[in-house]
């Protein structure tokens, strides 16, 4: 012990070899992460080296090392729980934001569908095929067996009517709907 106390690195290595595997096993069992456990044990030996002059025998060194590892593992475990709790809360906030945006989207589409249902049949058909089925004007004309000019005219009338129906919506929702139709 006198050699460790006086800074003899060979004697310290002997103490390291004696306790390292035990402490590493203990730390790994508690924190369940080998890398973190290795850091904890290494830090315990660094603390021992810095305080080596205080220890009179091997039993006090053993007690000190176990106490250091136990406390560091407890701190690491608590830290992991705090991080997990934070991540969990962030996930809930993100989930809440996602849900809120989906509620708004649902209300917007509901208002939009209600407005489309009020359109004359020709306009309604052109809107459904052109925007929801994502057909080109020519494809809509072919599907409805009308000219492409008729499709363009019906689409123009439908959009004008929708603007009138939807003018009571908030400006943000109106812009969102406008964005949908300009895709």
PDB file of C-alpha atoms in Angstrom:
ATOM      1  CA  UNK A   1       0.000   0.000   0.000  1.00  0.00           C
ATOM      2  CA  UNK A   2       2.861   2.315   0.674  1.00  0.00           C
ATOM      3  CA  UNK A   3       3.918   2.078  -2.977  1.00  0.00           C
ATOM      4  CA  UNK A   4       0.435   3.105  -4.207  1.00  0.00           C
ATOM      5  CA  UNK A   5       0.409   5.927  -1.707  1.00  0.00           C
ATOM      6  CA  UNK A   6       3.773   7.162  -3.006  1.00  0.00           C
ATOM      7  CA  UNK A   7       2.639   7.105  -6.658  1.00  0.00           C
ATOM      8  CA  UNK A   8       4.185   3.820  -7.812  1.00  0.00           C
ATOM      9  CA  UNK A   9       2.449   3.094 -11.105  1.00  0.00           C
ATOM     10  CA  UNK A  10       3.245  -0.647 -11.020  1.00  0.00           C
ATOM     11  CA  UNK A  11       1.598  -0.972  -7.628  1.00  0.00           C
ATOM     12  CA  UNK A  12      -1.379   1.021  -8.862  1.00  0.00           C
ATOM     13  CA  UNK A  13      -1.614  -1.257 -11.926  1.00  0.00           C
ATOM     14  CA  UNK A  14      -1.788  -4.224  -9.551  1.00  0.00           C
ATOM     15  CA  UNK A  15      -4.729  -2.616  -7.748  1.00  0.00           C
ATOM     16  CA  UNK A  16      -6.309  -1.864 -11.126  1.00  0.00           C
ATOM     17  CA  UNK A  17      -5.898  -5.481 -12.260  1.00  0.00           C
ATOM     18  CA  UNK A  18      -7.311  -6.728  -8.968  1.00  0.00           C
ATOM     19  CA  UNK A  19     -10.548  -4.699  -9.076  1.00  0.00           C
ATOM     20  CA  UNK A  20     -11.154  -3.653 -12.677  1.00  0.00           C
ATOM     21  CA  UNK A  21     -13.123  -6.719 -13.879  1.00  0.00           C
ATOM     22  CA  UNK A  22     -15.294  -6.826 -10.767  1.00  0.00           C
ATOM     23  CA  UNK A  23     -16.128  -3.155 -10.969  1.00  0.00           C
ATOM     24  CA  UNK A  24     -16.792  -3.363 -14.696  1.00  0.00           C
ATOM     25  CA  UNK A  25     -19.183  -6.266 -14.132  1.00  0.00           C
ATOM     26  CA  UNK A  26     -21.001  -4.351 -11.394  1.00  0.00           C
ATOM     27  CA  UNK A  27     -21.291  -1.168 -13.474  1.00  0.00           C
ATOM     28  CA  UNK A  28     -22.458  -3.016 -16.590  1.00  0.00           C
ATOM     29  CA  UNK A  29     -25.150  -4.836 -14.620  1.00  0.00           C
ATOM     30  CA  UNK A  30     -26.475  -1.546 -13.263  1.00  0.00           C
ATOM     31  CA  UNK A  31     -26.293   0.811 -16.258  1.00  0.00           C
ATOM     32  CA  UNK A  32     -26.747  -1.868 -18.963  1.00  0.00           C
ATOM     33  CA  UNK A  33     -24.310  -0.096 -21.267  1.00  0.00           C
ATOM     34  CA  UNK A  34     -20.754  -1.378 -21.561  1.00  0.00           C
ATOM     35  CA  UNK A  35     -19.276   1.898 -22.799  1.00  0.00           C
ATOM     36  CA  UNK A  36     -20.862   3.882 -19.970  1.00  0.00           C
ATOM     37  CA  UNK A  37     -19.772   1.209 -17.470  1.00  0.00           C
ATOM     38  CA  UNK A  38     -16.184   1.397 -18.730  1.00  0.00           C
ATOM     39  CA  UNK A  39     -16.218   5.188 -18.322  1.00  0.00           C
ATOM     40  CA  UNK A  40     -17.578   4.895 -14.795  1.00  0.00           C
ATOM     41  CA  UNK A  41     -14.912   2.388 -13.738  1.00  0.00           C
ATOM     42  CA  UNK A  42     -12.134   4.396 -15.365  1.00  0.00           C
ATOM     43  CA  UNK A  43     -13.338   7.516 -13.561  1.00  0.00           C
ATOM     44  CA  UNK A  44     -13.309   5.602 -10.260  1.00  0.00           C
ATOM     45  CA  UNK A  45      -9.661   4.674 -10.794  1.00  0.00           C
ATOM     46  CA  UNK A  46      -8.803   8.277 -11.728  1.00  0.00           C
ATOM     47  CA  UNK A  47     -10.406   9.432  -8.465  1.00  0.00           C
ATOM     48  CA  UNK A  48      -8.460   6.781  -6.594  1.00  0.00           C
ATOM     49  CA  UNK A  49      -5.202   7.950  -8.157  1.00  0.00           C
ATOM     50  CA  UNK A  50      -5.915  11.555  -7.243  1.00  0.00           C
ATOM     51  CA  UNK A  51      -6.705  10.579  -3.628  1.00  0.00           C
ATOM     52  CA  UNK A  52      -4.244   7.709  -3.253  1.00  0.00           C
ATOM     53  CA  UNK A  53      -2.459   9.339  -0.323  1.00  0.00           C
ATOM     54  CA  UNK A  54      -5.582   9.022   1.853  1.00  0.00           C
ATOM     55  CA  UNK A  55      -5.763   5.206   1.830  1.00  0.00           C
ATOM     56  CA  UNK A  56      -3.979   3.052   4.352  1.00  0.00           C
ATOM     57  CA  UNK A  57      -4.917  -0.428   3.174  1.00  0.00           C
ATOM     58  CA  UNK A  58      -6.427  -2.484   0.353  1.00  0.00           C
ATOM     59  CA  UNK A  59      -9.783  -2.813   2.110  1.00  0.00           C
ATOM     60  CA  UNK A  60     -10.295   0.975   2.167  1.00  0.00           C
ATOM     61  CA  UNK A  61      -9.309   1.171  -1.527  1.00  0.00           C
ATOM     62  CA  UNK A  62     -11.844  -1.563  -2.333  1.00  0.00           C
ATOM     63  CA  UNK A  63     -14.585   0.216  -0.371  1.00  0.00           C
ATOM     64  CA  UNK A  64     -13.753   3.515  -2.068  1.00  0.00           C
ATOM     65  CA  UNK A  65     -13.838   2.003  -5.562  1.00  0.00           C
ATOM     66  CA  UNK A  66     -17.144   0.220  -4.974  1.00  0.00           C
ATOM     67  CA  UNK A  67     -18.667   3.361  -3.512  1.00  0.00           C
ATOM     68  CA  UNK A  68     -17.474   5.470  -6.478  1.00  0.00           C
ATOM     69  CA  UNK A  69     -18.835   2.982  -9.004  1.00  0.00           C
ATOM     70  CA  UNK A  70     -22.143   2.602  -7.134  1.00  0.00           C
ATOM     71  CA  UNK A  71     -22.693   6.371  -6.931  1.00  0.00           C
ATOM     72  CA  UNK A  72     -21.654   6.982 -10.536  1.00  0.00           C
ATOM     73  CA  UNK A  73     -23.950   4.198 -11.731  1.00  0.00           C
ATOM     74  CA  UNK A  74     -26.803   5.674  -9.740  1.00  0.00           C
ATOM     75  CA  UNK A  75     -26.126   9.089 -11.299  1.00  0.00           C
ATOM     76  CA  UNK A  76     -25.899   7.590 -14.789  1.00  0.00           C
ATOM     77  CA  UNK A  77     -29.143   5.709 -14.230  1.00  0.00           C
ATOM     78  CA  UNK A  78     -30.899   8.872 -13.016  1.00  0.00           C
ATOM     79  CA  UNK A  79     -29.516  10.799 -15.981  1.00  0.00           C
ATOM     80  CA  UNK A  80     -30.813   8.149 -18.372  1.00  0.00           C
ATOM     81  CA  UNK A  81     -34.253   8.373 -16.777  1.00  0.00           C
ATOM     82  CA  UNK A  82     -34.252  12.178 -17.114  1.00  0.00           C
ATOM     83  CA  UNK A  83     -33.225  11.931 -20.766  1.00  0.00           C
ATOM     84  CA  UNK A  84     -35.869   9.272 -21.448  1.00  0.00           C
ATOM     85  CA  UNK A  85     -38.519  11.396 -19.746  1.00  0.00           C
ATOM     86  CA  UNK A  86     -37.472  14.452 -21.781  1.00  0.00           C
ATOM     87  CA  UNK A  87     -37.548  12.508 -25.033  1.00  0.00           C
ATOM     88  CA  UNK A  88     -40.912  11.045 -24.077  1.00  0.00           C
ATOM     89  CA  UNK A  89     -42.321  14.509 -23.415  1.00  0.00           C
ATOM     90  CA  UNK A  90     -40.901  15.833 -26.673  1.00  0.00           C
ATOM     91  CA  UNK A  91     -42.497  12.913 -28.466  1.00  0.00           C
ATOM     92  CA  UNK A  92     -45.829  13.765 -26.835  1.00  0.00           C
ATOM     93  CA  UNK A  93     -45.511  17.396 -27.898  1.00  0.00           C
ATOM     94  CA  UNK A  94     -44.677  16.391 -31.433  1.00  0.00           C
ATOM     95  CA  UNK A  95     -47.559  13.953 -31.374  1.00  0.00           C
ATOM     96  CA  UNK A  96     -49.884  16.685 -30.088  1.00  0.00           C
ATOM     97  CA  UNK A  97     -48.756  19.087 -32.822  1.00  0.00           C
ATOM     98  CA  UNK A  98     -49.248  16.366 -35.414  1.00  0.00           C
ATOM     99  CA  UNK A  99     -52.721  15.588 -34.115  1.00  0.00           C
ATOM    100  CA  UNK A 100     -53.693  19.264 -34.029  1.00  0.00           C
ATOM    101  CA  UNK A 101     -52.536  19.761 -37.607  1.00  0.00           C
ATOM    102  CA  UNK A 102     -54.528  16.706 -38.690  1.00  0.00           C
ATOM    103  CA  UNK A 103     -57.631  18.069 -36.942  1.00  0.00           C
ATOM    104  CA  UNK A 104     -57.249  21.376 -38.789  1.00  0.00           C
ATOM    105  CA  UNK A 105     -56.649  19.555 -42.052  1.00  0.00           C
ATOM    106  CA  UNK A 106     -59.759  17.451 -41.482  1.00  0.00           C
ATOM    107  CA  UNK A 107     -61.885  20.535 -40.837  1.00  0.00           C
ATOM    108  CA  UNK A 108     -60.491  22.274 -43.911  1.00  0.00           C
ATOM    109  CA  UNK A 109     -61.190  19.298 -46.137  1.00  0.00           C
ATOM    110  CA  UNK A 110     -64.647  18.907 -44.639  1.00  0.00           C
ATOM    111  CA  UNK A 111     -65.442  22.555 -45.464  1.00  0.00           C
ATOM    112  CA  UNK A 112     -63.973  22.077 -48.911  1.00  0.00           C
ATOM    113  CA  UNK A 113     -65.988  18.926 -49.634  1.00  0.00           C
ATOM    114  CA  UNK A 114     -69.167  20.614 -48.401  1.00  0.00           C
ATOM    115  CA  UNK A 115     -68.501  23.533 -50.739  1.00  0.00           C
ATOM    116  CA  UNK A 116     -67.765  21.192 -53.659  1.00  0.00           C
ATOM    117  CA  UNK A 117     -71.016  19.315 -53.024  1.00  0.00           C
ATOM    118  CA  UNK A 118     -72.903  22.599 -53.511  1.00  0.00           C
ATOM    119  CA  UNK A 119     -71.456  23.022 -57.012  1.00  0.00           C
ATOM    120  CA  UNK A 120     -73.452  22.137 -60.134  1.00  0.00           C
ATOM    121  CA  UNK A 121     -72.809  18.558 -61.263  1.00  0.00           C
ATOM    122  CA  UNK A 122     -70.578  19.467 -64.233  1.00  0.00           C
ATOM    123  CA  UNK A 123     -68.331  21.683 -62.101  1.00  0.00           C
ATOM    124  CA  UNK A 124     -68.278  19.120 -59.310  1.00  0.00           C
ATOM    125  CA  UNK A 125     -67.177  16.346 -61.675  1.00  0.00           C
ATOM    126  CA  UNK A 126     -64.399  18.474 -63.168  1.00  0.00           C
ATOM    127  CA  UNK A 127     -63.098  19.396 -59.702  1.00  0.00           C
ATOM    128  CA  UNK A 128     -63.120  15.825 -58.405  1.00  0.00           C
ATOM    129  CA  UNK A 129     -61.402  14.416 -61.465  1.00  0.00           C
ATOM    130  CA  UNK A 130     -58.976  17.284 -61.993  1.00  0.00           C
ATOM    131  CA  UNK A 131     -57.846  17.852 -58.409  1.00  0.00           C
ATOM    132  CA  UNK A 132     -58.607  14.722 -56.428  1.00  0.00           C
ATOM    133  CA  UNK A 133     -58.041  12.118 -59.145  1.00  0.00           C
ATOM    134  CA  UNK A 134     -55.166  14.308 -60.421  1.00  0.00           C
ATOM    135  CA  UNK A 135     -56.188  14.002 -64.058  1.00  0.00           C
ATOM    136  CA  UNK A 136     -55.054  16.466 -66.682  1.00  0.00           C
ATOM    137  CA  UNK A 137     -57.636  18.654 -68.419  1.00  0.00           C
ATOM    138  CA  UNK A 138     -57.473  16.384 -71.470  1.00  0.00           C
ATOM    139  CA  UNK A 139     -57.996  13.253 -69.349  1.00  0.00           C
ATOM    140  CA  UNK A 140     -60.999  14.883 -67.632  1.00  0.00           C
ATOM    141  CA  UNK A 141     -62.419  15.868 -71.041  1.00  0.00           C
ATOM    142  CA  UNK A 142     -62.020  12.291 -72.298  1.00  0.00           C
ATOM    143  CA  UNK A 143     -63.538  10.806 -69.103  1.00  0.00           C
ATOM    144  CA  UNK A 144     -66.573  13.118 -69.232  1.00  0.00           C
ATOM    145  CA  UNK A 145     -66.831  13.007 -73.025  1.00  0.00           C
ATOM    146  CA  UNK A 146     -66.692  16.817 -73.334  1.00  0.00           C
ATOM    147  CA  UNK A 147     -64.286  19.220 -75.023  1.00  0.00           C
ATOM    148  CA  UNK A 148     -61.179  20.464 -73.241  1.00  0.00           C
ATOM    149  CA  UNK A 149     -62.594  24.012 -73.402  1.00  0.00           C
ATOM    150  CA  UNK A 150     -65.676  22.829 -71.517  1.00  0.00           C
ATOM    151  CA  UNK A 151     -63.402  21.356 -68.820  1.00  0.00           C
ATOM    152  CA  UNK A 152     -61.489  24.639 -68.531  1.00  0.00           C
ATOM    153  CA  UNK A 153     -64.716  26.641 -68.336  1.00  0.00           C
ATOM    154  CA  UNK A 154     -66.264  24.325 -65.728  1.00  0.00           C
ATOM    155  CA  UNK A 155     -63.059  24.428 -63.673  1.00  0.00           C
ATOM    156  CA  UNK A 156     -63.012  28.234 -63.782  1.00  0.00           C
ATOM    157  CA  UNK A 157     -66.676  28.439 -62.737  1.00  0.00           C
ATOM    158  CA  UNK A 158     -66.105  25.894 -59.964  1.00  0.00           C
ATOM    159  CA  UNK A 159     -63.121  27.777 -58.532  1.00  0.00           C
ATOM    160  CA  UNK A 160     -65.031  31.063 -58.589  1.00  0.00           C
ATOM    161  CA  UNK A 161     -67.984  29.439 -56.808  1.00  0.00           C
ATOM    162  CA  UNK A 162     -65.686  27.796 -54.247  1.00  0.00           C
ATOM    163  CA  UNK A 163     -64.097  31.158 -53.449  1.00  0.00           C
ATOM    164  CA  UNK A 164     -67.573  32.548 -52.724  1.00  0.00           C
ATOM    165  CA  UNK A 165     -68.580  29.516 -50.614  1.00  0.00           C
ATOM    166  CA  UNK A 166     -65.332  29.536 -48.672  1.00  0.00           C
ATOM    167  CA  UNK A 167     -64.944  33.272 -48.121  1.00  0.00           C
ATOM    168  CA  UNK A 168     -66.208  32.899 -44.544  1.00  0.00           C
ATOM    169  CA  UNK A 169     -63.240  30.751 -43.617  1.00  0.00           C
ATOM    170  CA  UNK A 170     -60.303  32.316 -41.862  1.00  0.00           C
ATOM    171  CA  UNK A 171     -57.677  33.739 -44.230  1.00  0.00           C
ATOM    172  CA  UNK A 172     -55.209  31.006 -43.245  1.00  0.00           C
ATOM    173  CA  UNK A 173     -57.605  28.212 -44.106  1.00  0.00           C
ATOM    174  CA  UNK A 174     -58.568  29.940 -47.334  1.00  0.00           C
ATOM    175  CA  UNK A 175     -54.882  30.151 -48.305  1.00  0.00           C
ATOM    176  CA  UNK A 176     -54.432  26.473 -47.459  1.00  0.00           C
ATOM    177  CA  UNK A 177     -57.319  25.506 -49.711  1.00  0.00           C
ATOM    178  CA  UNK A 178     -56.008  27.782 -52.447  1.00  0.00           C
ATOM    179  CA  UNK A 179     -52.630  26.028 -52.095  1.00  0.00           C
ATOM    180  CA  UNK A 180     -54.311  22.648 -52.502  1.00  0.00           C
ATOM    181  CA  UNK A 181     -55.911  23.723 -55.779  1.00  0.00           C
ATOM    182  CA  UNK A 182     -52.703  25.175 -57.188  1.00  0.00           C
ATOM    183  CA  UNK A 183     -50.647  22.011 -56.873  1.00  0.00           C
TER     184      UNK A 183
END
